Amino acid sequence: MGNGVTFLTIYVCIRGPTCFLVEGLLWDSAISEDDGAPAPCPAWMSAGLARGGFPQTPKAPREGRKSYSPVKRRRKARRLSVAYEASEGEEGAGAECLQTPSWQPQDWRQQLDNIRTMRSGKDAPVDQLGAEHCFDPSASPKVQRYQVLLSLMLSSQTKDQVTAGAMQRLRARGLTVDSILQTDDSTLGTLIYPVGFWRSKVKYIKQTTAILQQRYGGDIPASVAELVALPGVGPKMAHLAMAVAWGTVSGIAVDTHVHRIANRLRWTKEATRSPEETRRALEEWLPRCAHPQDGVERAPSGGLPPSLHTDDSHPHRELWREINGLLVGFGQQTCLPVRPRCQACLNRALCPAARGL
């Protein structure tokens, strides 16, 4: 015991009957071959344990009775590591990563390191115009979170440059819950055009904004379940909103870039057909975080104000937070949807898709 933390090691005997006393309950390690259930502990041993001491050797049998001496068998002990899942309040406070996937893609760590090297310049559109850069840093935290959500809603099927332009026009008129509700649909459409599906987004923005005012006091929900229930908000937007607006990693945000690259690198056990299917496949094996000794550095938090800042003191780097921006920028510059620049890619010898060209 040290620093208030107990490290527990359990030794389990693989062979031979052994009794374990755990929190007042008694089990015998001898297992029935018929049903696999624990055999009852001998009465003499129960009595000894009940008195608070170690069980004593039973008395020798009276004369005339056969005595059986147990054959001593060499017992093999296996060491089990016991890990304790961190509670919600402990996340980001040095908790160990517990995920131990049964399958991982070949060479994924080297591929990831190569992508980090290619993305070290941080000069892709997402690095300058992503959701982390579209809100007003002088606004209140609640308004900032609303602006982050709105920028994510506008970004669907839209290039970052177009989304950033629409956000600038909206912010010039004072982008708040009240201002959007007071803006008529025609004016709102003019302000956000030419984002993809702008007519539908006008409707979704109005509906979502009204819900935020009525149910959340003008703020945005702090859970993925509540976020995806809002009109026009999908899983990718919800996970990014949790990361950017609330500083919480709730899952991997997968858009078309991440979906495409994950399949090209064979980072999914089987080919996936949608970003949401890719998200589930990635979360099955990609470690949530990695220790700095693995060569993983914490990504900069950009221009986030203190209210939206992430904890950069965490000794473990959250890969789930990093992977979206890393692969989106890689997809914008190198691993393009059409005519990818494989000759300039450091993974050209490791990428199954490149080898197949």
mmCIF file of C-alpha atoms in Angstrom:
data_model
loop_
_atom_site.group_PDB
_atom_site.id
_atom_site.type_symbol
_atom_site.label_atom_id
_atom_site.label_comp_id
_atom_site.label_asym_id
_atom_site.label_seq_id
_atom_site.Cartn_x
_atom_site.Cartn_y
_atom_site.Cartn_z
ATOM 1 C CA MET A 1 0.000 0.000 0.000
ATOM 2 C CA GLY A 2 1.384 3.406 -0.943
ATOM 3 C CA ASN A 3 -0.035 6.852 -1.616
ATOM 4 C CA GLY A 4 -3.519 5.600 -0.777
ATOM 5 C CA VAL A 5 -3.531 3.037 -3.637
ATOM 6 C CA THR A 6 -3.643 -0.689 -3.015
ATOM 7 C CA PHE A 7 -2.052 -2.935 -5.586
ATOM 8 C CA LEU A 8 -3.584 -6.390 -5.413
ATOM 9 C CA THR A 9 -2.039 -9.577 -6.763
ATOM 10 C CA ILE A 10 -4.028 -12.813 -6.721
ATOM 11 C CA TYR A 11 -2.289 -16.176 -6.923
ATOM 12 C CA VAL A 12 -4.586 -18.896 -8.252
ATOM 13 C CA CYS A 13 -3.649 -22.543 -7.769
ATOM 14 C CA ILE A 14 -4.306 -24.436 -10.918
ATOM 15 C CA ARG A 15 -4.193 -27.921 -9.402
ATOM 16 C CA GLY A 16 -5.091 -29.307 -6.026
ATOM 17 C CA PRO A 17 -7.952 -28.448 -3.689
ATOM 18 C CA THR A 18 -7.419 -25.056 -2.092
ATOM 19 C CA CYS A 19 -9.883 -22.912 -0.176
ATOM 20 C CA PHE A 20 -10.270 -19.195 -0.713
ATOM 21 C CA LEU A 21 -11.952 -16.917 1.803
ATOM 22 C CA VAL A 22 -13.152 -13.744 0.072
ATOM 23 C CA GLU A 23 -15.220 -11.187 2.010
ATOM 24 C CA GLY A 24 -16.579 -13.891 4.312
ATOM 25 C CA LEU A 25 -17.591 -16.270 1.507
ATOM 26 C CA LEU A 26 -15.849 -19.635 1.203
ATOM 27 C CA TRP A 27 -15.096 -21.470 -2.020
ATOM 28 C CA ASP A 28 -13.131 -24.577 -2.826
ATOM 29 C CA SER A 29 -10.883 -24.555 -5.895
ATOM 30 C CA ALA A 30 -11.619 -28.251 -6.569
ATOM 31 C CA ILE A 31 -13.921 -28.260 -9.607
ATOM 32 C CA SER A 32 -16.336 -31.014 -10.470
ATOM 33 C CA GLU A 33 -15.667 -32.483 -13.880
ATOM 34 C CA ASP A 34 -19.381 -32.971 -14.435
ATOM 35 C CA ASP A 35 -20.802 -29.503 -14.084
ATOM 36 C CA GLY A 36 -17.763 -27.296 -13.486
ATOM 37 C CA ALA A 37 -19.223 -25.981 -10.211
ATOM 38 C CA PRO A 38 -17.037 -25.367 -7.148
ATOM 39 C CA ALA A 39 -16.996 -28.362 -4.774
ATOM 40 C CA PRO A 40 -18.018 -27.649 -1.163
ATOM 41 C CA CYS A 41 -15.249 -26.870 1.270
ATOM 42 C CA PRO A 42 -14.545 -29.679 3.808
ATOM 43 C CA ALA A 43 -16.261 -29.176 7.154
ATOM 44 C CA TRP A 44 -13.026 -29.312 9.150
ATOM 45 C CA MET A 45 -11.564 -26.521 7.086
ATOM 46 C CA SER A 46 -14.724 -24.404 7.366
ATOM 47 C CA ALA A 47 -14.605 -24.756 11.147
ATOM 48 C CA GLY A 48 -10.993 -23.710 11.276
ATOM 49 C CA LEU A 49 -11.567 -20.652 9.166
ATOM 50 C CA ALA A 50 -14.657 -19.733 11.136
ATOM 51 C CA ARG A 51 -12.514 -19.536 14.286
ATOM 52 C CA GLY A 52 -10.351 -16.963 12.556
ATOM 53 C CA GLY A 53 -7.280 -19.129 12.174
ATOM 54 C CA PHE A 54 -5.693 -21.368 9.598
ATOM 55 C CA PRO A 55 -7.229 -24.855 9.276
ATOM 56 C CA GLN A 56 -5.552 -27.476 11.372
ATOM 57 C CA THR A 57 -4.622 -30.924 10.182
ATOM 58 C CA PRO A 58 -7.459 -33.332 11.083
ATOM 59 C CA LYS A 59 -6.852 -35.829 13.829
ATOM 60 C CA ALA A 60 -5.463 -39.229 12.897
ATOM 61 C CA PRO A 61 -8.126 -41.934 12.522
ATOM 62 C CA ARG A 62 -8.686 -44.488 15.232
ATOM 63 C CA GLU A 63 -6.987 -47.885 15.028
ATOM 64 C CA GLY A 64 -8.564 -50.322 12.674
ATOM 65 C CA ARG A 65 -9.346 -47.754 10.104
ATOM 66 C CA LYS A 66 -7.324 -47.185 7.018
ATOM 67 C CA SER A 67 -5.459 -43.949 6.789
ATOM 68 C CA TYR A 68 -4.953 -42.250 3.510
ATOM 69 C CA SER A 69 -2.067 -39.872 3.174
ATOM 70 C CA PRO A 70 -2.686 -37.288 0.518
ATOM 71 C CA VAL A 71 -0.191 -37.312 -2.321
ATOM 72 C CA LYS A 72 1.570 -34.004 -2.474
ATOM 73 C CA ARG A 73 1.378 -32.482 -5.874
ATOM 74 C CA ARG A 74 3.392 -29.636 -7.144
ATOM 75 C CA ARG A 75 1.136 -26.667 -7.477
ATOM 76 C CA LYS A 76 1.504 -24.216 -10.267
ATOM 77 C CA ALA A 77 0.612 -20.643 -9.419
ATOM 78 C CA ARG A 78 -0.505 -18.149 -11.987
ATOM 79 C CA ARG A 79 -0.211 -14.444 -11.338
ATOM 80 C CA LEU A 80 -3.231 -12.375 -12.199
ATOM 81 C CA SER A 81 -3.035 -8.619 -12.633
ATOM 82 C CA VAL A 82 -6.004 -6.817 -11.188
ATOM 83 C CA ALA A 83 -6.862 -3.477 -12.773
ATOM 84 C CA TYR A 84 -9.408 -0.998 -11.527
ATOM 85 C CA GLU A 85 -11.513 0.932 -13.992
ATOM 86 C CA ALA A 86 -11.388 4.671 -13.355
ATOM 87 C CA SER A 87 -14.643 6.366 -12.509
ATOM 88 C CA GLU A 88 -15.917 9.303 -14.553
ATOM 89 C CA GLY A 89 -14.349 11.747 -12.164
ATOM 90 C CA GLU A 90 -10.978 10.022 -12.478
ATOM 91 C CA GLU A 91 -10.800 10.034 -16.260
ATOM 92 C CA GLY A 92 -7.893 12.168 -17.395
ATOM 93 C CA ALA A 93 -6.224 11.957 -13.966
ATOM 94 C CA GLY A 94 -3.573 9.378 -14.751
ATOM 95 C CA ALA A 95 -5.762 6.276 -15.007
ATOM 96 C CA GLU A 96 -4.224 3.389 -16.869
ATOM 97 C CA CYS A 97 -5.563 2.260 -20.218
ATOM 98 C CA LEU A 98 -7.233 -1.099 -19.771
ATOM 99 C CA GLN A 99 -8.104 -2.100 -23.298
ATOM 100 C CA THR A 100 -6.467 -5.322 -24.483
ATOM 101 C CA PRO A 101 -7.863 -6.067 -27.955
ATOM 102 C CA SER A 102 -7.699 -9.573 -29.330
ATOM 103 C CA TRP A 103 -7.002 -8.301 -32.862
ATOM 104 C CA GLN A 104 -4.943 -5.426 -34.180
ATOM 105 C CA PRO A 105 -3.952 -4.518 -37.749
ATOM 106 C CA GLN A 106 -0.460 -5.396 -38.876
ATOM 107 C CA ASP A 107 2.037 -2.502 -38.765
ATOM 108 C CA TRP A 108 -0.576 -0.069 -37.465
ATOM 109 C CA ARG A 109 1.825 1.623 -35.057
ATOM 110 C CA GLN A 110 4.384 2.259 -37.780
ATOM 111 C CA GLN A 111 1.657 3.486 -40.116
ATOM 112 C CA LEU A 112 0.394 5.839 -37.428
ATOM 113 C CA ASP A 113 3.884 7.189 -36.737
ATOM 114 C CA ASN A 114 4.391 7.802 -40.449
ATOM 115 C CA ILE A 115 1.126 9.719 -40.672
ATOM 116 C CA ARG A 116 2.163 11.831 -37.689
ATOM 117 C CA THR A 117 5.405 12.630 -39.464
ATOM 118 C CA MET A 118 3.585 13.641 -42.635
ATOM 119 C CA ARG A 119 1.149 15.739 -40.596
ATOM 120 C CA SER A 120 3.799 17.421 -38.439
ATOM 121 C CA GLY A 121 3.433 20.682 -40.353
ATOM 122 C CA LYS A 122 -0.201 21.081 -39.246
ATOM 123 C CA ASP A 123 -0.962 22.895 -42.488
ATOM 124 C CA ALA A 124 -4.087 21.094 -43.691
ATOM 125 C CA PRO A 125 -7.411 22.982 -43.902
ATOM 126 C CA VAL A 126 -8.723 21.181 -40.807
ATOM 127 C CA ASP A 127 -5.790 22.520 -38.777
ATOM 128 C CA GLN A 128 -6.785 26.117 -39.424
ATOM 129 C CA LEU A 129 -10.510 25.966 -40.127
ATOM 130 C CA GLY A 130 -11.827 23.048 -38.059
ATOM 131 C CA ALA A 131 -14.442 23.250 -35.316
ATOM 132 C CA GLU A 132 -11.742 24.236 -32.799
ATOM 133 C CA HIS A 133 -11.217 27.485 -34.721
ATOM 134 C CA CYS A 134 -14.743 28.526 -35.705
ATOM 135 C CA PHE A 135 -16.100 29.892 -32.433
ATOM 136 C CA ASP A 136 -15.724 33.386 -30.998
ATOM 137 C CA PRO A 137 -13.012 33.246 -28.292
ATOM 138 C CA SER A 138 -14.407 36.397 -26.661
ATOM 139 C CA ALA A 139 -17.897 34.940 -26.212
ATOM 140 C CA SER A 140 -19.134 33.264 -23.032
ATOM 141 C CA PRO A 141 -18.438 29.524 -22.630
ATOM 142 C CA LYS A 142 -22.087 28.672 -23.265
ATOM 143 C CA VAL A 143 -22.116 30.666 -26.507
ATOM 144 C CA GLN A 144 -18.810 29.109 -27.543
ATOM 145 C CA ARG A 145 -20.245 25.630 -27.117
ATOM 146 C CA TYR A 146 -23.290 26.572 -29.195
ATOM 147 C CA GLN A 147 -21.064 27.925 -31.943
ATOM 148 C CA VAL A 148 -18.976 24.729 -31.922
ATOM 149 C CA LEU A 149 -22.113 22.633 -32.386
ATOM 150 C CA LEU A 150 -23.390 24.907 -35.155
ATOM 151 C CA SER A 151 -20.099 24.730 -37.040
ATOM 152 C CA LEU A 152 -20.230 20.933 -36.856
ATOM 153 C CA MET A 153 -23.773 20.896 -38.217
ATOM 154 C CA LEU A 154 -22.676 23.088 -41.122
ATOM 155 C CA SER A 155 -19.574 20.989 -41.839
ATOM 156 C CA SER A 156 -21.434 17.873 -42.969
ATOM 157 C CA GLN A 157 -20.702 17.198 -46.648
ATOM 158 C CA THR A 158 -18.937 20.569 -46.801
ATOM 159 C CA LYS A 159 -15.307 21.612 -47.173
ATOM 160 C CA ASP A 160 -13.721 23.324 -44.189
ATOM 161 C CA GLN A 161 -13.166 26.527 -46.154
ATOM 162 C CA VAL A 162 -16.878 26.814 -46.948
ATOM 163 C CA THR A 163 -17.896 26.043 -43.358
ATOM 164 C CA ALA A 164 -15.479 28.652 -42.002
ATOM 165 C CA GLY A 165 -16.873 31.273 -44.377
ATOM 166 C CA ALA A 166 -20.439 30.568 -43.281
ATOM 167 C CA MET A 167 -19.446 30.783 -39.619
ATOM 168 C CA GLN A 168 -17.760 34.141 -40.196
ATOM 169 C CA ARG A 169 -20.935 35.558 -41.742
ATOM 170 C CA LEU A 170 -23.061 34.222 -38.897
ATOM 171 C CA ARG A 171 -20.704 35.533 -36.209
ATOM 172 C CA ALA A 172 -20.691 38.979 -37.830
ATOM 173 C CA ARG A 173 -24.397 39.235 -36.951
ATOM 174 C CA GLY A 174 -23.898 37.922 -33.413
ATOM 175 C CA LEU A 175 -24.156 34.149 -33.369
ATOM 176 C CA THR A 176 -26.215 33.162 -30.316
ATOM 177 C CA VAL A 177 -29.264 31.056 -29.629
ATOM 178 C CA ASP A 178 -31.466 34.139 -29.486
ATOM 179 C CA SER A 179 -30.074 35.696 -32.673
ATOM 180 C CA ILE A 180 -30.658 32.505 -34.682
ATOM 181 C CA LEU A 181 -34.226 32.177 -33.435
ATOM 182 C CA GLN A 182 -34.860 35.792 -34.455
ATOM 183 C CA THR A 183 -33.420 35.256 -37.951
ATOM 184 C CA ASP A 184 -35.911 34.257 -40.649
ATOM 185 C CA ASP A 185 -35.250 31.160 -42.730
ATOM 186 C CA SER A 186 -34.508 33.089 -45.918
ATOM 187 C CA THR A 187 -31.834 35.229 -44.274
ATOM 188 C CA LEU A 188 -30.302 32.230 -42.511
ATOM 189 C CA GLY A 189 -30.133 30.362 -45.807
ATOM 190 C CA THR A 190 -28.356 33.289 -47.434
ATOM 191 C CA LEU A 191 -25.816 33.414 -44.618
ATOM 192 C CA ILE A 192 -24.873 29.728 -44.693
ATOM 193 C CA TYR A 193 -24.995 29.207 -48.480
ATOM 194 C CA PRO A 194 -23.193 27.410 -50.194
ATOM 195 C CA VAL A 195 -22.716 24.724 -47.517
ATOM 196 C CA GLY A 196 -23.895 21.309 -48.587
ATOM 197 C CA PHE A 197 -27.646 20.677 -48.200
ATOM 198 C CA TRP A 198 -28.066 24.244 -46.926
ATOM 199 C CA ARG A 199 -31.874 24.191 -47.144
ATOM 200 C CA SER A 200 -32.113 21.161 -44.873
ATOM 201 C CA LYS A 201 -29.542 22.683 -42.523
ATOM 202 C CA VAL A 202 -31.610 25.843 -42.154
ATOM 203 C CA LYS A 203 -34.469 23.695 -40.872
ATOM 204 C CA TYR A 204 -32.243 21.603 -38.602
ATOM 205 C CA ILE A 205 -30.482 24.634 -37.145
ATOM 206 C CA LYS A 206 -33.768 26.305 -36.281
ATOM 207 C CA GLN A 207 -35.244 23.153 -34.740
ATOM 208 C CA THR A 208 -32.121 22.316 -32.739
ATOM 209 C CA THR A 209 -31.696 25.885 -31.513
ATOM 210 C CA ALA A 210 -35.283 25.974 -30.271
ATOM 211 C CA ILE A 211 -34.737 22.698 -28.393
ATOM 212 C CA LEU A 212 -31.548 24.038 -26.809
ATOM 213 C CA GLN A 213 -33.388 27.113 -25.555
ATOM 214 C CA GLN A 214 -36.376 25.168 -24.220
ATOM 215 C CA ARG A 215 -34.627 22.158 -22.653
ATOM 216 C CA TYR A 216 -31.036 23.186 -21.950
ATOM 217 C CA GLY A 217 -31.219 26.880 -21.126
ATOM 218 C CA GLY A 218 -29.423 27.825 -24.343
ATOM 219 C CA ASP A 219 -26.512 25.441 -23.729
ATOM 220 C CA ILE A 220 -25.753 22.208 -25.570
ATOM 221 C CA PRO A 221 -26.206 18.713 -24.095
ATOM 222 C CA ALA A 222 -23.232 17.098 -22.387
ATOM 223 C CA SER A 223 -23.810 13.533 -23.604
ATOM 224 C CA VAL A 224 -23.657 11.772 -26.950
ATOM 225 C CA ALA A 225 -27.134 10.304 -26.519
ATOM 226 C CA GLU A 226 -28.696 13.735 -26.084
ATOM 227 C CA LEU A 227 -26.643 15.290 -28.862
ATOM 228 C CA VAL A 228 -27.579 12.728 -31.512
ATOM 229 C CA ALA A 229 -31.225 13.203 -30.561
ATOM 230 C CA LEU A 230 -31.026 16.775 -31.878
ATOM 231 C CA PRO A 231 -32.168 17.359 -35.484
ATOM 232 C CA GLY A 232 -29.254 17.353 -37.905
ATOM 233 C CA VAL A 233 -26.671 16.037 -35.425
ATOM 234 C CA GLY A 234 -24.998 12.719 -36.216
ATOM 235 C CA PRO A 235 -22.564 10.530 -34.267
ATOM 236 C CA LYS A 236 -19.434 12.165 -35.709
ATOM 237 C CA MET A 237 -20.677 15.630 -34.768
ATOM 238 C CA ALA A 238 -21.682 14.433 -31.307
ATOM 239 C CA HIS A 239 -18.272 12.923 -30.521
ATOM 240 C CA LEU A 240 -16.469 16.007 -31.827
ATOM 241 C CA ALA A 241 -18.771 18.282 -29.829
ATOM 242 C CA MET A 242 -18.019 16.302 -26.690
ATOM 243 C CA ALA A 243 -14.262 16.583 -27.346
ATOM 244 C CA VAL A 244 -14.117 20.230 -28.442
ATOM 245 C CA ALA A 245 -16.919 21.808 -26.420
ATOM 246 C CA TRP A 246 -16.826 19.698 -23.265
ATOM 247 C CA GLY A 247 -13.264 18.337 -23.296
ATOM 248 C CA THR A 248 -14.501 14.752 -22.992
ATOM 249 C CA VAL A 249 -13.465 11.876 -25.241
ATOM 250 C CA SER A 250 -16.657 9.887 -25.755
ATOM 251 C CA GLY A 251 -15.622 7.971 -28.863
ATOM 252 C CA ILE A 252 -13.785 8.190 -32.176
ATOM 253 C CA ALA A 253 -15.204 10.807 -34.541
ATOM 254 C CA VAL A 254 -15.315 9.198 -37.987
ATOM 255 C CA ASP A 255 -16.098 11.155 -41.136
ATOM 256 C CA THR A 256 -15.593 10.210 -44.787
ATOM 257 C CA HIS A 257 -11.816 10.793 -44.567
ATOM 258 C CA VAL A 258 -11.334 8.560 -41.524
ATOM 259 C CA HIS A 259 -13.685 5.970 -43.018
ATOM 260 C CA ARG A 260 -11.781 5.874 -46.314
ATOM 261 C CA ILE A 261 -8.278 5.784 -44.814
ATOM 262 C CA ALA A 262 -9.147 3.153 -42.199
ATOM 263 C CA ASN A 263 -10.335 0.833 -44.956
ATOM 264 C CA ARG A 264 -7.347 1.527 -47.196
ATOM 265 C CA LEU A 265 -4.934 0.724 -44.369
ATOM 266 C CA ARG A 266 -7.036 -2.322 -43.371
ATOM 267 C CA TRP A 267 -7.547 -0.875 -39.903
ATOM 268 C CA THR A 268 -10.871 -2.693 -39.732
ATOM 269 C CA LYS A 269 -11.045 -6.456 -39.379
ATOM 270 C CA GLU A 270 -13.492 -6.524 -42.275
ATOM 271 C CA ALA A 271 -14.357 -3.896 -44.876
ATOM 272 C CA THR A 272 -16.890 -1.399 -43.552
ATOM 273 C CA ARG A 273 -19.582 0.371 -45.511
ATOM 274 C CA SER A 274 -20.310 3.470 -43.424
ATOM 275 C CA PRO A 275 -18.483 5.869 -41.093
ATOM 276 C CA GLU A 276 -20.511 4.662 -38.120
ATOM 277 C CA GLU A 277 -19.609 1.042 -38.866
ATOM 278 C CA THR A 278 -15.971 2.109 -39.112
ATOM 279 C CA ARG A 279 -16.193 3.880 -35.758
ATOM 280 C CA ARG A 280 -17.383 0.725 -34.027
ATOM 281 C CA ALA A 281 -14.683 -1.345 -35.740
ATOM 282 C CA LEU A 282 -11.900 1.062 -34.734
ATOM 283 C CA GLU A 283 -13.059 1.311 -31.140
ATOM 284 C CA GLU A 284 -12.854 -2.479 -30.834
ATOM 285 C CA TRP A 285 -9.070 -2.477 -31.116
ATOM 286 C CA LEU A 286 -7.548 1.027 -31.152
ATOM 287 C CA PRO A 287 -6.208 1.768 -27.664
ATOM 288 C CA ARG A 288 -7.995 4.665 -26.066
ATOM 289 C CA CYS A 289 -4.650 6.074 -25.016
ATOM 290 C CA ALA A 290 -0.963 5.262 -25.094
ATOM 291 C CA HIS A 291 1.901 5.947 -22.732
ATOM 292 C CA PRO A 292 4.462 8.588 -23.804
ATOM 293 C CA GLN A 293 7.073 5.831 -24.042
ATOM 294 C CA ASP A 294 5.191 4.622 -27.115
ATOM 295 C CA GLY A 295 6.226 7.797 -28.894
ATOM 296 C CA VAL A 296 2.764 9.317 -28.681
ATOM 297 C CA GLU A 297 2.658 12.979 -27.808
ATOM 298 C CA ARG A 298 -0.350 14.945 -26.656
ATOM 299 C CA ALA A 299 -1.800 16.966 -29.495
ATOM 300 C CA PRO A 300 -1.975 20.736 -28.968
ATOM 301 C CA SER A 301 -5.336 21.984 -27.826
ATOM 302 C CA GLY A 302 -5.223 24.898 -30.243
ATOM 303 C CA GLY A 303 -6.912 28.136 -29.318
ATOM 304 C CA LEU A 304 -9.413 26.643 -26.907
ATOM 305 C CA PRO A 305 -10.279 28.991 -24.040
ATOM 306 C CA PRO A 306 -9.939 27.753 -20.453
ATOM 307 C CA SER A 307 -13.591 26.701 -20.394
ATOM 308 C CA LEU A 308 -13.032 24.335 -23.297
ATOM 309 C CA HIS A 309 -9.431 23.368 -22.576
ATOM 310 C CA THR A 310 -8.360 19.747 -22.333
ATOM 311 C CA ASP A 311 -5.998 18.466 -19.674
ATOM 312 C CA ASP A 312 -2.548 18.406 -21.270
ATOM 313 C CA SER A 313 -0.978 17.112 -18.045
ATOM 314 C CA HIS A 314 -2.440 13.631 -18.543
ATOM 315 C CA PRO A 315 0.492 11.181 -18.662
ATOM 316 C CA HIS A 316 -1.308 9.118 -21.291
ATOM 317 C CA ARG A 317 -2.167 10.430 -24.733
ATOM 318 C CA GLU A 318 -5.742 9.825 -25.853
ATOM 319 C CA LEU A 319 -5.516 8.265 -29.310
ATOM 320 C CA TRP A 320 -9.266 8.461 -29.758
ATOM 321 C CA ARG A 321 -9.051 12.238 -29.562
ATOM 322 C CA GLU A 322 -6.102 12.463 -31.921
ATOM 323 C CA ILE A 323 -7.188 10.137 -34.684
ATOM 324 C CA ASN A 324 -9.876 12.342 -36.280
ATOM 325 C CA GLY A 325 -7.821 15.470 -36.916
ATOM 326 C CA LEU A 326 -4.783 13.392 -37.842
ATOM 327 C CA LEU A 327 -6.546 11.336 -40.514
ATOM 328 C CA VAL A 328 -8.774 14.145 -41.784
ATOM 329 C CA GLY A 329 -5.749 16.308 -42.566
ATOM 330 C CA PHE A 330 -3.955 13.295 -44.062
ATOM 331 C CA GLY A 331 -6.985 12.681 -46.263
ATOM 332 C CA GLN A 332 -7.114 16.320 -47.336
ATOM 333 C CA GLN A 333 -3.472 16.431 -48.379
ATOM 334 C CA THR A 334 -2.198 12.958 -49.263
ATOM 335 C CA CYS A 335 -4.702 10.098 -49.112
ATOM 336 C CA LEU A 336 -7.179 11.820 -51.415
ATOM 337 C CA PRO A 337 -10.510 10.208 -52.341
ATOM 338 C CA VAL A 338 -9.526 10.151 -56.019
ATOM 339 C CA ARG A 339 -5.947 9.746 -57.217
ATOM 340 C CA PRO A 340 -4.273 9.462 -53.813
ATOM 341 C CA ARG A 341 -0.663 10.651 -53.713
ATOM 342 C CA CYS A 342 0.812 7.278 -52.860
ATOM 343 C CA GLN A 343 4.261 8.102 -54.216
ATOM 344 C CA ALA A 344 4.605 10.882 -51.643
ATOM 345 C CA CYS A 345 3.256 8.761 -48.786
ATOM 346 C CA LEU A 346 5.584 7.252 -46.193
ATOM 347 C CA ASN A 347 3.210 4.298 -45.898
ATOM 348 C CA ARG A 348 3.371 3.305 -49.545
ATOM 349 C CA ALA A 349 5.255 0.085 -48.673
ATOM 350 C CA LEU A 350 2.956 -0.674 -45.718
ATOM 351 C CA CYS A 351 -0.418 0.251 -47.198
ATOM 352 C CA PRO A 352 -2.396 -2.656 -48.681
ATOM 353 C CA ALA A 353 -4.287 -0.280 -50.967
ATOM 354 C CA ALA A 354 -1.084 1.255 -52.332
ATOM 355 C CA ARG A 355 0.423 -2.157 -52.991
ATOM 356 C CA GLY A 356 -2.683 -3.068 -54.956
ATOM 357 C CA LEU A 357 -2.413 -0.111 -57.329
#
